[in-house]
Coordinates of C-alpha atoms and ligand atoms in Angstrom, one line a residue:
Chain A
M1 CA 21.2 -24.2 -129.3
T2 CA 17.6 -25.7 -128.6
T3 CA 15.5 -25.6 -125.8
M4 CA 14.5 -28.9 -124.6
L5 CA 12.3 -27.9 -121.6
E6 CA 11.1 -24.3 -120.9
L7 CA 9.1 -23.6 -117.7
D8 CA 7.3 -20.2 -117.8
D9 CA 5.8 -18.5 -114.4
V10 CA 4.6 -22.0 -113.0
H11 CA 2.4 -22.0 -110.0
V12 CA 1.7 -24.9 -108.0
A13 CA -0.1 -25.4 -104.8
Y14 CA -0.9 -28.2 -102.3
G15 CA -3.9 -27.0 -101.1
R16 CA -3.8 -23.9 -99.4
I17 CA 0.0 -24.2 -99.1
Q18 CA 2.0 -22.2 -102.2
A19 CA 4.6 -24.3 -103.4
L20 CA 5.8 -22.8 -106.4
R21 CA 5.0 -19.0 -107.0
G22 CA 5.9 -18.7 -110.5
I23 CA 8.9 -20.7 -111.4
S24 CA 10.7 -20.1 -115.0
L25 CA 13.7 -21.8 -116.0
R26 CA 15.5 -23.7 -119.5
V27 CA 17.0 -26.5 -119.9
E28 CA 18.7 -26.8 -123.5
V29 CA 19.5 -30.0 -125.0
G30 CA 22.6 -31.9 -124.3
Q31 CA 23.1 -29.9 -120.9
I32 CA 23.0 -30.8 -117.2
V33 CA 20.9 -28.3 -115.3
A34 CA 21.3 -28.3 -111.7
L35 CA 18.4 -27.0 -109.3
I36 CA 19.7 -26.4 -105.8
G37 CA 18.3 -24.6 -102.7
A38 CA 17.1 -25.4 -99.1
N39 CA 14.7 -27.6 -97.7
G40 CA 11.3 -27.2 -98.6
A41 CA 12.5 -24.4 -101.6
G42 CA 10.4 -26.6 -103.9
K43 CA 12.7 -28.6 -106.1
T44 CA 10.8 -31.8 -105.7
T45 CA 7.6 -30.0 -106.3
T46 CA 9.0 -28.4 -109.8
M47 CA 10.3 -32.3 -110.7
K48 CA 6.7 -33.5 -110.0
A49 CA 5.1 -30.7 -112.0
I50 CA 7.5 -31.5 -114.7
S51 CA 6.5 -35.1 -114.5
G52 CA 2.8 -34.5 -114.2
I53 CA 2.0 -35.9 -110.7
L54 CA 1.3 -32.6 -109.6
G55 CA -1.1 -30.1 -111.8
L56 CA -0.1 -26.5 -112.3
Q57 CA -2.4 -23.7 -110.9
S58 CA -1.1 -21.4 -113.9
G59 CA 1.8 -21.1 -115.7
S60 CA 2.8 -22.8 -119.2
M61 CA 5.5 -26.2 -119.3
R62 CA 7.0 -26.7 -123.2
F63 CA 8.8 -29.7 -123.6
E64 CA 10.6 -30.0 -127.5
G65 CA 8.0 -27.5 -128.4
E66 CA 5.0 -29.2 -127.4
D67 CA 2.8 -27.9 -124.3
L68 CA 3.6 -30.4 -121.7
T69 CA 0.6 -29.7 -119.2
A70 CA -1.6 -31.1 -122.1
I71 CA 0.0 -34.3 -122.0
R72 CA -1.5 -37.0 -119.6
A73 CA 1.0 -37.6 -116.6
D74 CA 1.2 -41.5 -117.6
L75 CA 2.4 -40.4 -121.2
R76 CA 5.4 -38.0 -120.5
V77 CA 7.7 -41.0 -120.0
G78 CA 6.2 -41.9 -123.6
K79 CA 7.3 -38.4 -124.8
G80 CA 10.7 -39.1 -123.5
I81 CA 10.8 -37.6 -120.2
S82 CA 12.0 -40.4 -117.0
Q83 CA 12.2 -39.2 -113.5
V84 CA 13.8 -40.9 -110.5
P85 CA 12.0 -39.7 -107.8
E86 CA 13.0 -38.4 -104.6
G87 CA 12.9 -41.4 -101.9
R88 CA 13.6 -43.9 -105.4
G89 CA 10.5 -45.2 -106.0
I90 CA 11.2 -48.8 -106.1
F91 CA 8.5 -51.0 -106.2
P92 CA 9.1 -53.2 -103.0
G93 CA 7.8 -56.6 -103.9
M94 CA 9.1 -56.9 -107.3
T95 CA 12.6 -58.4 -108.1
V96 CA 15.5 -56.1 -109.3
A97 CA 14.7 -57.5 -112.7
E98 CA 10.9 -56.9 -113.0
N99 CA 11.5 -52.8 -111.6
I100 CA 13.9 -52.4 -114.6
D101 CA 11.1 -53.9 -116.9
M102 CA 9.1 -51.5 -115.3
G103 CA 11.1 -48.7 -116.9
A104 CA 10.3 -50.2 -120.2
Y105 CA 6.5 -50.3 -119.4
L106 CA 5.6 -48.0 -122.4
R107 CA 8.0 -49.8 -124.6
S108 CA 6.9 -52.4 -127.6
D109 CA 10.2 -53.4 -128.7
R110 CA 11.2 -56.0 -126.2
R111 CA 12.3 -58.4 -128.5
S112 CA 14.6 -56.0 -130.5
P113 CA 18.3 -55.8 -130.1
E114 CA 17.9 -51.9 -129.1
F115 CA 16.0 -53.4 -126.0
A116 CA 18.4 -56.0 -125.0
A117 CA 21.2 -53.5 -125.8
D118 CA 19.8 -51.3 -123.1
L119 CA 19.5 -53.9 -120.7
E120 CA 22.9 -54.5 -121.1
R121 CA 23.9 -51.0 -120.7
V122 CA 21.9 -50.7 -117.4
Y123 CA 23.7 -53.7 -115.9
E124 CA 27.0 -52.5 -117.2
L125 CA 26.5 -49.1 -115.6
F126 CA 25.7 -50.8 -112.6
P127 CA 27.0 -54.4 -112.0
R128 CA 25.8 -54.5 -108.8
L129 CA 21.9 -55.0 -110.0
A130 CA 23.2 -57.7 -112.1
E131 CA 24.5 -59.8 -109.1
R132 CA 21.0 -59.1 -107.5
R133 CA 18.5 -59.3 -110.4
S134 CA 15.7 -61.8 -108.4
Q135 CA 16.5 -60.0 -105.0
A136 CA 13.2 -58.3 -104.0
G137 CA 13.4 -54.3 -104.4
G138 CA 12.5 -53.9 -101.1
T139 CA 15.6 -55.8 -99.5
L140 CA 18.3 -53.5 -101.6
S141 CA 20.3 -51.3 -99.5
G142 CA 19.4 -47.5 -99.8
G143 CA 22.4 -47.3 -102.2
E144 CA 21.6 -50.2 -104.3
Q145 CA 18.1 -48.9 -104.9
Q146 CA 19.2 -45.5 -106.1
M147 CA 21.2 -47.4 -108.9
L148 CA 18.0 -49.5 -109.5
A149 CA 15.8 -46.4 -109.7
M150 CA 18.5 -45.0 -112.2
G151 CA 18.9 -47.8 -114.3
R152 CA 15.0 -48.2 -114.6
A153 CA 14.5 -44.7 -115.7
L154 CA 17.1 -45.3 -118.2
M155 CA 15.2 -48.2 -119.7
A156 CA 12.5 -45.7 -120.7
R157 CA 15.4 -44.4 -123.4
P158 CA 14.8 -40.7 -122.1
R159 CA 15.8 -37.4 -123.7
L160 CA 15.3 -36.0 -120.8
L161 CA 16.3 -37.6 -117.5
L162 CA 15.1 -36.0 -114.2
L163 CA 17.3 -36.8 -111.1
D164 CA 15.5 -35.9 -107.7
E165 CA 18.4 -36.1 -105.1
P166 CA 20.4 -39.3 -106.5
S167 CA 22.9 -39.0 -104.0
M168 CA 20.7 -38.7 -100.9
G169 CA 21.9 -40.8 -98.1
L170 CA 24.5 -42.3 -100.1
A171 CA 28.1 -43.0 -98.9
P172 CA 30.7 -40.9 -100.4
Q173 CA 31.9 -43.8 -102.8
F174 CA 28.5 -44.4 -103.9
I175 CA 28.0 -40.4 -104.7
A176 CA 31.1 -40.2 -106.5
Q177 CA 29.9 -42.9 -108.7
I178 CA 26.6 -41.9 -109.1
F179 CA 27.9 -38.5 -110.6
R180 CA 30.2 -40.3 -112.9
V181 CA 27.6 -42.0 -114.0
I182 CA 25.4 -38.9 -114.5
E183 CA 28.3 -37.6 -116.4
E184 CA 28.4 -40.8 -118.4
I185 CA 24.5 -40.6 -119.2
N186 CA 24.6 -37.1 -120.5
A187 CA 28.0 -37.7 -122.8
Q188 CA 25.9 -40.4 -124.5
G189 CA 23.2 -37.8 -124.9
T190 CA 20.9 -37.5 -122.6
T191 CA 19.7 -34.3 -121.3
V192 CA 20.0 -34.0 -117.3
L193 CA 17.9 -32.1 -114.8
L194 CA 19.6 -32.7 -111.5
V195 CA 18.4 -31.7 -108.1
E196 CA 20.9 -32.0 -105.3
Q197 CA 22.1 -31.2 -101.7
N198 CA 25.4 -31.9 -102.7
A199 CA 25.7 -28.6 -104.6
T200 CA 29.5 -28.2 -104.6
Q201 CA 29.2 -31.6 -106.9
A202 CA 26.4 -30.7 -108.5
L203 CA 27.1 -27.0 -109.6
G204 CA 30.9 -28.7 -110.9
L205 CA 28.9 -30.8 -112.9
A206 CA 26.1 -28.6 -114.5
H207 CA 26.3 -26.6 -117.4
E208 CA 23.7 -24.4 -116.2
A209 CA 22.1 -24.1 -112.5
Y210 CA 19.4 -22.5 -110.7
V211 CA 19.2 -21.3 -107.2
M212 CA 15.4 -21.6 -105.6
E213 CA 14.1 -20.0 -102.4
T214 CA 10.5 -20.6 -101.0
G215 CA 9.1 -21.2 -104.3
E216 CA 11.1 -18.9 -106.0
V217 CA 14.1 -18.8 -108.6
T218 CA 16.4 -16.3 -106.8
R219 CA 19.4 -16.8 -108.9
S220 CA 20.7 -18.5 -112.3
G221 CA 24.1 -18.8 -113.9
T222 CA 26.4 -21.6 -115.2
G223 CA 27.7 -23.9 -112.7
A224 CA 31.0 -22.5 -112.6
E225 CA 29.6 -18.7 -111.9
L226 CA 27.4 -20.1 -109.0
L227 CA 30.1 -22.1 -107.5
A228 CA 32.3 -19.1 -107.5
D229 CA 29.8 -16.7 -106.3
P230 CA 30.6 -15.8 -102.3
T231 CA 26.8 -15.9 -101.1
I232 CA 26.1 -19.0 -103.0
Q233 CA 29.2 -20.3 -101.0
D234 CA 28.1 -18.8 -98.1
A235 CA 24.3 -20.5 -98.1
Y236 CA 24.6 -23.5 -100.0
L237 CA 28.3 -24.5 -100.6
G238 CA 29.6 -25.1 -96.7
V239 CA 32.5 -22.9 -97.2
S240 CA 33.2 -19.6 -95.4
Chain B
M1 CA -31.2 -69.2 -79.2
P2 CA -34.4 -69.2 -77.4
A3 CA -34.4 -69.1 -73.7
A4 CA -33.7 -73.2 -72.8
G5 CA -33.0 -75.1 -69.8
R6 CA -32.0 -78.6 -70.4
A7 CA -33.1 -81.5 -68.7
P8 CA -30.3 -82.9 -66.8
D9 CA -31.7 -86.7 -67.2
A10 CA -32.1 -86.2 -71.1
P11 CA -29.5 -84.9 -73.0
G12 CA -30.3 -84.1 -76.6
E13 CA -33.7 -82.5 -75.4
R14 CA -34.4 -79.0 -75.5
V15 CA -36.9 -77.5 -72.8
I16 CA -38.6 -74.5 -73.9
S17 CA -40.8 -72.9 -71.7
T18 CA -42.9 -69.6 -71.7
V19 CA -42.5 -68.2 -68.2
L20 CA -45.0 -65.6 -68.8
D21 CA -48.0 -67.6 -69.9
P22 CA -49.1 -69.4 -67.0
A23 CA -51.1 -71.9 -69.6
V24 CA -48.0 -73.3 -70.8
L25 CA -46.1 -73.7 -67.4
T26 CA -46.1 -77.3 -68.3
P27 CA -42.8 -77.7 -70.1
L28 CA -43.0 -78.3 -73.5
V29 CA -40.2 -81.0 -74.2
V30 CA -39.1 -80.6 -77.6
H31 CA -36.5 -83.7 -79.2
T32 CA -33.9 -82.0 -81.2
E33 CA -30.2 -81.9 -81.1
A34 CA -28.3 -80.4 -78.0
W35 CA -27.3 -76.7 -79.0
I36 CA -23.9 -77.6 -79.2
N37 CA -22.3 -81.2 -79.7
F38 CA -18.6 -82.1 -79.4
D39 CA -18.9 -85.2 -81.7
V40 CA -15.4 -86.2 -82.3
G41 CA -16.4 -89.4 -83.7
L42 CA -18.8 -87.8 -86.6
L43 CA -15.8 -85.4 -87.1
I44 CA -13.4 -88.7 -87.9
D45 CA -16.4 -90.5 -89.7
R46 CA -17.1 -87.8 -91.9
F47 CA -13.4 -86.2 -92.7
W48 CA -12.6 -87.5 -96.1
A49 CA -16.7 -86.2 -97.1
N50 CA -16.1 -82.8 -95.3
T51 CA -12.6 -82.2 -96.7
I52 CA -13.9 -82.8 -100.1
N53 CA -17.2 -80.9 -100.1
G54 CA -15.3 -78.3 -98.2
L55 CA -12.6 -78.1 -100.9
A56 CA -15.7 -77.5 -103.4
Y57 CA -17.3 -74.6 -101.1
G58 CA -14.1 -73.2 -100.6
S59 CA -13.1 -73.0 -103.9
I60 CA -16.5 -71.1 -104.5
Y61 CA -15.3 -68.7 -101.9
A62 CA -11.9 -68.4 -103.0
L63 CA -12.9 -67.2 -106.4
V64 CA -15.2 -64.8 -104.6
A65 CA -12.6 -63.6 -102.7
L66 CA -9.9 -62.9 -105.4
G67 CA -12.3 -60.2 -106.3
Y68 CA -12.2 -58.4 -103.0
T69 CA -8.4 -59.0 -102.8
L70 CA -7.7 -57.6 -106.2
V71 CA -9.5 -54.2 -105.6
Y72 CA -8.5 -54.1 -102.3
G73 CA -4.5 -54.3 -103.7
V74 CA -4.9 -51.7 -106.2
L75 CA -7.5 -49.3 -104.2
Q76 CA -7.2 -49.8 -100.6
L77 CA -10.8 -50.3 -100.8
I78 CA -13.3 -52.8 -99.3
N79 CA -15.6 -53.3 -102.1
F80 CA -18.9 -54.4 -100.2
A81 CA -20.7 -54.5 -103.6
H82 CA -18.9 -57.4 -104.6
S83 CA -21.2 -60.1 -103.2
E84 CA -24.1 -58.3 -105.4
I85 CA -21.8 -58.7 -108.6
F86 CA -21.8 -62.2 -107.7
V87 CA -25.3 -62.2 -107.5
I88 CA -25.8 -60.6 -110.6
G89 CA -23.3 -63.6 -111.9
V90 CA -26.1 -65.9 -110.4
F91 CA -28.8 -64.6 -112.1
G92 CA -26.9 -64.6 -115.1
V93 CA -26.6 -68.5 -115.0
Y94 CA -30.2 -68.4 -114.0
L95 CA -31.7 -66.5 -116.8
T96 CA -29.4 -68.0 -119.4
F97 CA -30.8 -71.6 -117.9
L98 CA -34.5 -70.1 -118.8
G99 CA -33.4 -69.0 -122.2
L100 CA -32.2 -72.2 -123.1
G101 CA -35.7 -73.9 -122.0
F102 CA -34.8 -75.4 -118.9
E103 CA -37.9 -75.5 -116.3
P104 CA -37.4 -75.2 -112.6
G105 CA -38.4 -78.5 -111.1
A106 CA -37.8 -80.6 -114.4
L107 CA -34.5 -82.6 -114.9
P108 CA -33.4 -82.6 -118.3
N109 CA -33.6 -85.1 -120.6
L110 CA -30.1 -84.2 -122.6
P111 CA -27.3 -85.8 -123.6
L112 CA -24.4 -85.1 -121.5
A113 CA -22.4 -83.3 -124.2
A114 CA -25.3 -81.0 -124.4
I115 CA -25.5 -80.1 -120.7
I116 CA -22.0 -79.4 -120.6
L117 CA -22.3 -76.9 -123.4
D118 CA -25.2 -75.4 -122.1
L119 CA -23.3 -75.3 -118.4
L120 CA -20.5 -73.5 -120.6
L121 CA -22.6 -71.3 -122.1
A122 CA -24.0 -69.9 -118.7
G123 CA -20.9 -69.5 -117.4
V124 CA -19.4 -67.5 -120.1
V125 CA -22.9 -65.0 -119.8
A126 CA -22.3 -65.2 -115.8
M127 CA -18.8 -64.0 -116.2
V128 CA -19.3 -61.0 -119.3
V129 CA -22.4 -60.2 -116.9
A130 CA -20.7 -59.6 -113.9
G131 CA -17.5 -58.6 -115.4
L132 CA -19.3 -55.7 -117.1
A133 CA -21.4 -55.1 -113.8
A134 CA -18.2 -54.5 -111.7
V135 CA -16.9 -52.3 -114.4
G136 CA -19.7 -50.3 -114.7
L137 CA -19.9 -50.2 -110.7
E138 CA -16.6 -48.9 -110.7
R139 CA -17.7 -46.2 -113.0
V140 CA -20.8 -45.1 -111.3
A141 CA -19.9 -45.6 -107.8
Y142 CA -15.9 -45.1 -107.3
R143 CA -14.7 -43.3 -110.0
P144 CA -16.6 -39.8 -109.1
L145 CA -15.4 -40.2 -105.8
R146 CA -11.9 -40.4 -106.8
R147 CA -12.0 -37.1 -109.2
R148 CA -13.0 -35.4 -106.3
N149 CA -10.3 -37.1 -103.7
A150 CA -13.1 -38.1 -101.5
P151 CA -11.8 -39.5 -98.2
R152 CA -11.5 -43.3 -97.6
L153 CA -14.6 -43.3 -95.5
A154 CA -17.0 -41.7 -98.7
F155 CA -15.7 -45.0 -100.3
L156 CA -16.8 -47.2 -97.8
I157 CA -19.8 -45.8 -97.3
T158 CA -20.5 -45.7 -100.9
A159 CA -19.5 -49.3 -101.2
I160 CA -22.2 -50.3 -98.7
G161 CA -24.8 -48.3 -100.4
A162 CA -24.2 -49.8 -103.8
S163 CA -24.7 -53.2 -102.2
F164 CA -28.1 -52.0 -101.1
A165 CA -28.8 -50.4 -104.4
I166 CA -28.2 -53.6 -106.5
Q167 CA -29.8 -55.9 -104.2
Q168 CA -33.1 -54.0 -104.5
V169 CA -32.9 -53.3 -108.2
I170 CA -32.8 -57.3 -108.6
R171 CA -35.5 -57.6 -106.0
I172 CA -37.9 -55.0 -108.0
V173 CA -37.0 -57.0 -111.3
R174 CA -37.1 -60.3 -110.1
G175 CA -39.1 -60.3 -107.0
S176 CA -38.2 -61.3 -103.2
N177 CA -38.7 -65.1 -103.3
P178 CA -35.8 -67.4 -104.5
E179 CA -36.6 -68.6 -108.1
G180 CA -37.3 -72.1 -108.8
T181 CA -34.9 -75.0 -108.7
I182 CA -33.1 -75.6 -112.3
R183 CA -30.7 -78.3 -111.8
L184 CA -28.7 -79.5 -115.0
L185 CA -26.4 -82.0 -113.5
P186 CA -27.7 -83.7 -110.7
P187 CA -24.5 -84.4 -108.4
S188 CA -23.5 -88.5 -109.0
P189 CA -20.3 -90.2 -106.9
A190 CA -17.4 -90.2 -109.4
F191 CA -15.2 -92.0 -107.6
T192 CA -13.9 -92.3 -103.9
V193 CA -11.3 -90.8 -101.9
F194 CA -10.3 -93.4 -98.2
G195 CA -14.5 -94.4 -98.6
A196 CA -15.7 -91.0 -99.1
P197 CA -17.6 -90.5 -102.3
V198 CA -16.6 -87.8 -104.9
T199 CA -19.3 -86.2 -107.0
N200 CA -18.9 -85.2 -110.8
L201 CA -19.7 -81.6 -109.4
Q202 CA -17.2 -81.2 -106.8
I203 CA -14.5 -82.4 -108.8
V204 CA -15.3 -80.4 -111.7
I205 CA -15.7 -77.1 -109.4
I206 CA -12.6 -77.5 -107.6
L207 CA -10.1 -78.2 -110.8
A208 CA -12.0 -75.6 -112.8
S209 CA -11.6 -73.0 -109.9
I210 CA -7.9 -74.3 -109.3
A211 CA -7.0 -73.6 -113.3
M212 CA -9.0 -70.0 -113.2
F213 CA -6.7 -69.2 -109.9
I214 CA -3.7 -70.0 -112.1
V215 CA -4.9 -68.3 -114.7
A216 CA -5.4 -65.1 -112.9
D217 CA -2.4 -65.5 -110.8
Q218 CA -0.2 -65.8 -114.2
F219 CA -1.9 -62.6 -115.4
V220 CA -1.0 -60.7 -112.4
N221 CA 2.8 -61.8 -112.1
R222 CA 3.6 -62.4 -115.7
S223 CA 1.6 -60.1 -118.0
R224 CA 2.8 -56.7 -118.5
L225 CA -0.5 -55.3 -117.6
G226 CA -0.7 -57.5 -114.6
R227 CA 2.5 -56.1 -113.9
G228 CA 1.1 -52.7 -114.1
I229 CA -1.7 -53.7 -111.5
R230 CA 1.3 -54.5 -108.9
A231 CA 2.9 -51.3 -109.8
V232 CA -0.1 -49.6 -108.8
A233 CA -0.4 -51.2 -105.7
Q234 CA 3.0 -51.0 -104.6
D235 CA 3.5 -47.2 -105.7
P236 CA 1.0 -45.4 -107.6
A237 CA 2.6 -42.1 -108.5
T238 CA 5.7 -44.3 -109.4
A239 CA 3.6 -46.6 -111.4
T240 CA 2.4 -43.2 -113.3
L241 CA 6.1 -42.1 -113.6
M242 CA 6.7 -45.3 -115.8
G243 CA 3.6 -44.8 -118.0
V244 CA 1.2 -47.1 -116.1
N245 CA -2.4 -45.7 -116.3
R246 CA -3.9 -45.9 -113.2
E247 CA -7.6 -45.5 -114.2
R248 CA -7.1 -48.3 -116.9
V249 CA -5.4 -50.8 -114.3
I250 CA -8.5 -49.8 -111.9
M251 CA -10.8 -50.8 -114.4
I252 CA -9.1 -54.0 -115.3
T253 CA -9.2 -55.1 -111.8
F254 CA -12.6 -55.0 -111.5
L255 CA -13.2 -56.6 -114.4
V256 CA -11.2 -59.7 -113.8
G257 CA -12.6 -59.6 -109.9
G258 CA -16.2 -59.7 -111.5
V259 CA -15.4 -62.3 -114.4
L260 CA -14.0 -64.8 -111.3
A261 CA -17.5 -63.8 -109.3
G262 CA -18.9 -65.0 -112.5
A263 CA -17.3 -68.1 -112.6
A264 CA -18.1 -68.8 -108.7
A265 CA -21.9 -68.3 -109.5
L266 CA -22.0 -70.9 -112.3
F267 CA -20.4 -73.2 -109.6
Y268 CA -22.7 -71.7 -106.5
L269 CA -25.6 -72.5 -108.6
M270 CA -24.5 -76.0 -110.1
T271 CA -24.1 -76.8 -106.0
I272 CA -27.0 -75.2 -104.5
P273 CA -29.9 -74.7 -107.5
Q274 CA -32.4 -72.9 -105.4
G275 CA -29.8 -70.3 -104.4
A276 CA -31.1 -67.5 -106.9
V277 CA -32.7 -64.8 -104.8
Y278 CA -31.7 -61.0 -104.4
N279 CA -30.3 -61.2 -101.2
G280 CA -28.1 -64.5 -101.9
G281 CA -25.0 -62.6 -102.0
F282 CA -24.8 -61.5 -98.4
L283 CA -23.7 -64.7 -96.3
L284 CA -21.6 -65.7 -99.4
G285 CA -19.7 -62.2 -99.4
I286 CA -19.2 -62.2 -96.0
K287 CA -17.4 -65.9 -96.1
A288 CA -15.3 -64.9 -99.2
F289 CA -14.5 -61.5 -97.5
T290 CA -13.3 -63.8 -94.7
A291 CA -11.5 -66.2 -97.0
A292 CA -9.4 -63.0 -98.2
V293 CA -8.8 -61.6 -94.8
L294 CA -8.1 -65.1 -93.8
G295 CA -5.3 -65.7 -96.4
G296 CA -4.1 -62.1 -96.1
I297 CA -6.0 -59.3 -98.0
G298 CA -4.6 -58.1 -101.1
N299 CA -2.8 -61.3 -101.6
L300 CA -3.8 -63.6 -104.7
R301 CA -2.6 -66.9 -103.2
G302 CA -3.7 -65.8 -99.6
A303 CA -7.4 -65.8 -101.2
L304 CA -7.5 -69.4 -102.4
L305 CA -5.5 -70.7 -99.4
G306 CA -8.3 -68.6 -97.2
G307 CA -11.2 -69.8 -99.3
L308 CA -10.2 -73.5 -98.9
I309 CA -9.3 -73.6 -95.4
L310 CA -12.6 -71.7 -94.6
G311 CA -14.8 -74.1 -96.8
V312 CA -12.9 -77.1 -95.0
A313 CA -12.7 -75.6 -91.4
E314 CA -16.8 -75.1 -91.4
N315 CA -17.7 -78.5 -92.7
Y316 CA -15.3 -79.7 -89.7
G317 CA -17.1 -77.6 -87.6
Q318 CA -20.5 -78.6 -88.7
S319 CA -19.9 -82.1 -87.9
L320 CA -18.0 -81.3 -84.3
F321 CA -20.1 -78.9 -82.9
G322 CA -23.5 -79.5 -85.0
G323 CA -25.1 -77.7 -87.9
D324 CA -25.9 -74.4 -86.1
W325 CA -21.9 -73.8 -85.7
R326 CA -21.3 -73.8 -89.2
D327 CA -21.1 -70.0 -89.7
V328 CA -19.7 -69.5 -86.6
V329 CA -16.6 -71.6 -86.9
A330 CA -15.8 -69.3 -90.2
F331 CA -15.9 -66.0 -87.8
V332 CA -14.3 -67.7 -84.8
L333 CA -11.5 -69.1 -87.4
L334 CA -10.8 -65.5 -88.6
V335 CA -10.9 -64.0 -85.0
L336 CA -8.2 -66.8 -83.8
V337 CA -6.1 -66.3 -86.9
L338 CA -6.4 -62.4 -86.6
M339 CA -5.1 -62.5 -83.1
F340 CA -2.1 -64.2 -84.0
R341 CA -1.2 -63.1 -87.4
P342 CA -3.3 -59.7 -87.8
T343 CA -2.0 -59.7 -91.5
G344 CA -3.9 -63.1 -92.5
I345 CA -1.7 -66.4 -93.0
L346 CA 0.3 -65.4 -95.7
G347 CA 0.3 -62.2 -94.8
E348 CA 2.0 -59.7 -97.3
S349 CA -0.4 -57.9 -99.5
L350 CA -0.5 -57.1 -103.0
A351 CA 1.4 -54.0 -102.2
R352 CA 4.5 -55.8 -100.8
S353 CA 4.4 -59.3 -101.9
R354 CA 5.1 -61.1 -105.6
A355 CA 1.5 -62.6 -105.4
Ligands
ATP401 N1 1.9 -33.0 -100.0 C1 2.1 -32.0 -99.7 N2 1.2 -31.4 -98.9 C2 1.6 -29.8 -98.2 N3 2.4 -29.6 -98.4 C3 3.7 -30.1 -99.1 C4 3.4 -31.3 -99.8 N4 4.6 -31.9 -100.4 C5 5.5 -30.6 -100.5 N5 4.7 -29.4 -99.6 C6 5.3 -28.5 -99.2 O1 5.8 -27.7 -100.6 C7 6.9 -27.0 -100.1 C8 7.8 -27.4 -100.9 O2 8.3 -28.8 -100.6 P1 9.5 -29.5 -101.9 O3 9.5 -30.9 -101.4 O4 9.1 -29.2 -103.1 O5 10.5 -29.1 -101.4 P2 12.2 -29.6 -101.5 O6 12.9 -28.1 -102.4 O7 12.3 -30.9 -102.6 O8 12.7 -29.9 -100.5 P3 13.7 -31.0 -99.9 O9 15.3 -30.3 -100.1 O10 13.9 -31.0 -98.3 O11 13.5 -32.1 -100.7 C9 7.6 -27.3 -98.8 O12 7.2 -26.2 -97.9 C10 6.6 -28.7 -98.2 O13 6.4 -28.3 -97.1
MG402 MG1 12.7 -32.5 -102.4

C-alpha cells in the first residue's frame, strides 16, 4: 500500500491554547479513514492544518511524498486535497451553480468533456442540487447545503477528500444518503479522511480509524477493531 | 453662520452687528439671501436642469464610491485614503494636460477629434496612475498590518494617516494653491430635456460612467477573478479552500477601485477645471463614501444608486433651501436613510448579495 497523507508529531496552537499536541496519522491510498473524538478534541484543527488554513508550530505533513507545509494553502486544492469544512462554508450570496463552480476555481478545462462529466456526476449524486441550480446558497436547507458542499468539493477532482462532520444537523434519511455517497465516492477512487460524531456509522465505513482526545491520538486501528472495543463503545458509541 | 438677527420687515436681509464694539453698534445691513429658503417655485423651475446636472455629479460620486465599496466588501475596511487616490488621478489628468502643451487659462484651438484624443489620453494616464497608487497604498499601508494580524482599529487609523500623508506629499510637490484652470472642452448645450439644456459634457460623463459601472459589475459577477473577489468577501477561509489567492484578490480590488477613481478624476476635472488642488479629495471623498453607505456599503449597484441619488438630491436641496445647504442636504439624507434602513437602500453587502 502506498501512503497518501502522513502527519508526524504535528503541533498546532491558537495563541496560547494548545489544540494539537503531537498528532501522527497515516492515510493510505484508496482508504476511508475516520477521525473520531469528543467535542474539542482537535479534529477540526487537524483538518484545517491539512488544508493549510492553520499553520503548524512543529511537526511534518507529507502528501504523496511531498512536504505539504511548503505549499501555500490556496494551492493545496490544486495538489488534490479538497475539504468540506465544518459548517459547510457555502457562499451565501452565490447561487448553487456558482457555488459548485467555485469548487473548480483552479481548473482550466471548463470547456472539456471531463468537466461536463464531473458536473453531471455531481448533479447525479445530488439531484436536489440540480433542481435548485439558481437558488442562492444561503437560502438552502442545512441538508441541501451539506450536499452542495460535497458536490463543490468534488468539482476540484480531489484525490484526497477531507470531510468534517458531513452528517452534522441532518435528518436520519439524509445521513444515510450522505454515507452512501461517501462510500460511492471512495469506490470510484477518491481517498477520504472523515471526521464524524456519528461514530458507529463512521467506524462501520472506515478502513482505518483514529480516536482523538484533547489534542492527542489515543487509539487507532481498523474500523471493525474499534467498533468491537468495549472502551470505545462506552466512550463514543453510546452503547453500554 | 455669524450671529445674526433678522429685521422682521426685511426678509432676505441679514443684519450683522458686533455687540462688543460700540463704534459699530449701528446695525450693518447686508443684502443677501435669507439663511434658509423654502423656494418650491425654484425647485420646480429648475427640476430637469437639476436632475441632469445631479446625474452628472452623481456619476462621479458613484465611480469613486465603487472604490470604497469594493475594498469594504473584501476587507471590511473603510479606505479613507481612497479620496487621495482620486486626487492623484486628478493630478494625473492635469499634468497630462500640461504635458500635452495646454496652458492654464487659454482655450485650446484644436479640432474636436484632437481634443477627444487628448482627453482620452489624460483619462488613461489617470486610470493607470490612480490604479497603481491604490495598489501601492495597499502594499505599503495595509498589507504589513494584515501580516501582523493587526486589530481593525489599526487599519482605520492607518487609512486616515495614509490619507494625510498622500495629501501632504502632493502639497509639497505641487504647492498649496489650486492649479490653473485648463478647460479642453467648454460645455455647450447638446439638446434639451423638457426645456432643460443638456451639455455635451454631462451626456458624456453620465454615459461613460454607466458604461464603466457595467464593466465593473460584469467583471465582479461574471469573470472568474470576480467570483474570487465575491468568494473572499463572503467567506475568506472557504475561498482559500477553493484555491482563491486572497492576497491577489485584495490587490485586484484596490486596482479596480483606483482605476475607477482615475476615470472619475477625468470627469471631475472636465466639470470643475479649477479643481486640481492637494486637498480637493476631502469633500468629494466624503460625498462618495456617503453615496456608498447610502446605497448599502459593499454593494456595487448600491454605490451607483447612492451616487446618483446623492448628486440629484443635492441639487434639489440647493434650489429648495439655498446654496449654503447643498452639502447639508447630502448628509441629512444619509442620516434619514440610515435611520430607516441601517444597511442602506439596497442593503445587502457584497458579502451577501450577488452584486
Ligand atoms: N479559533 C480558535 N481560537 C481559540 N481556540 C480554538 C479555536 N478553534 C478551536 N479552538 C480550540 O481548540 C480545541 C480543538 O478544537 P476543534 O475545533 O479542533 O475541536 P473538534 O474536535 O473539531 O470539536 P467538535 O467535535 O466540537 O467540532 C478546542 O479546545 C477549541 O476550543
Ligand atoms: Mg470540529
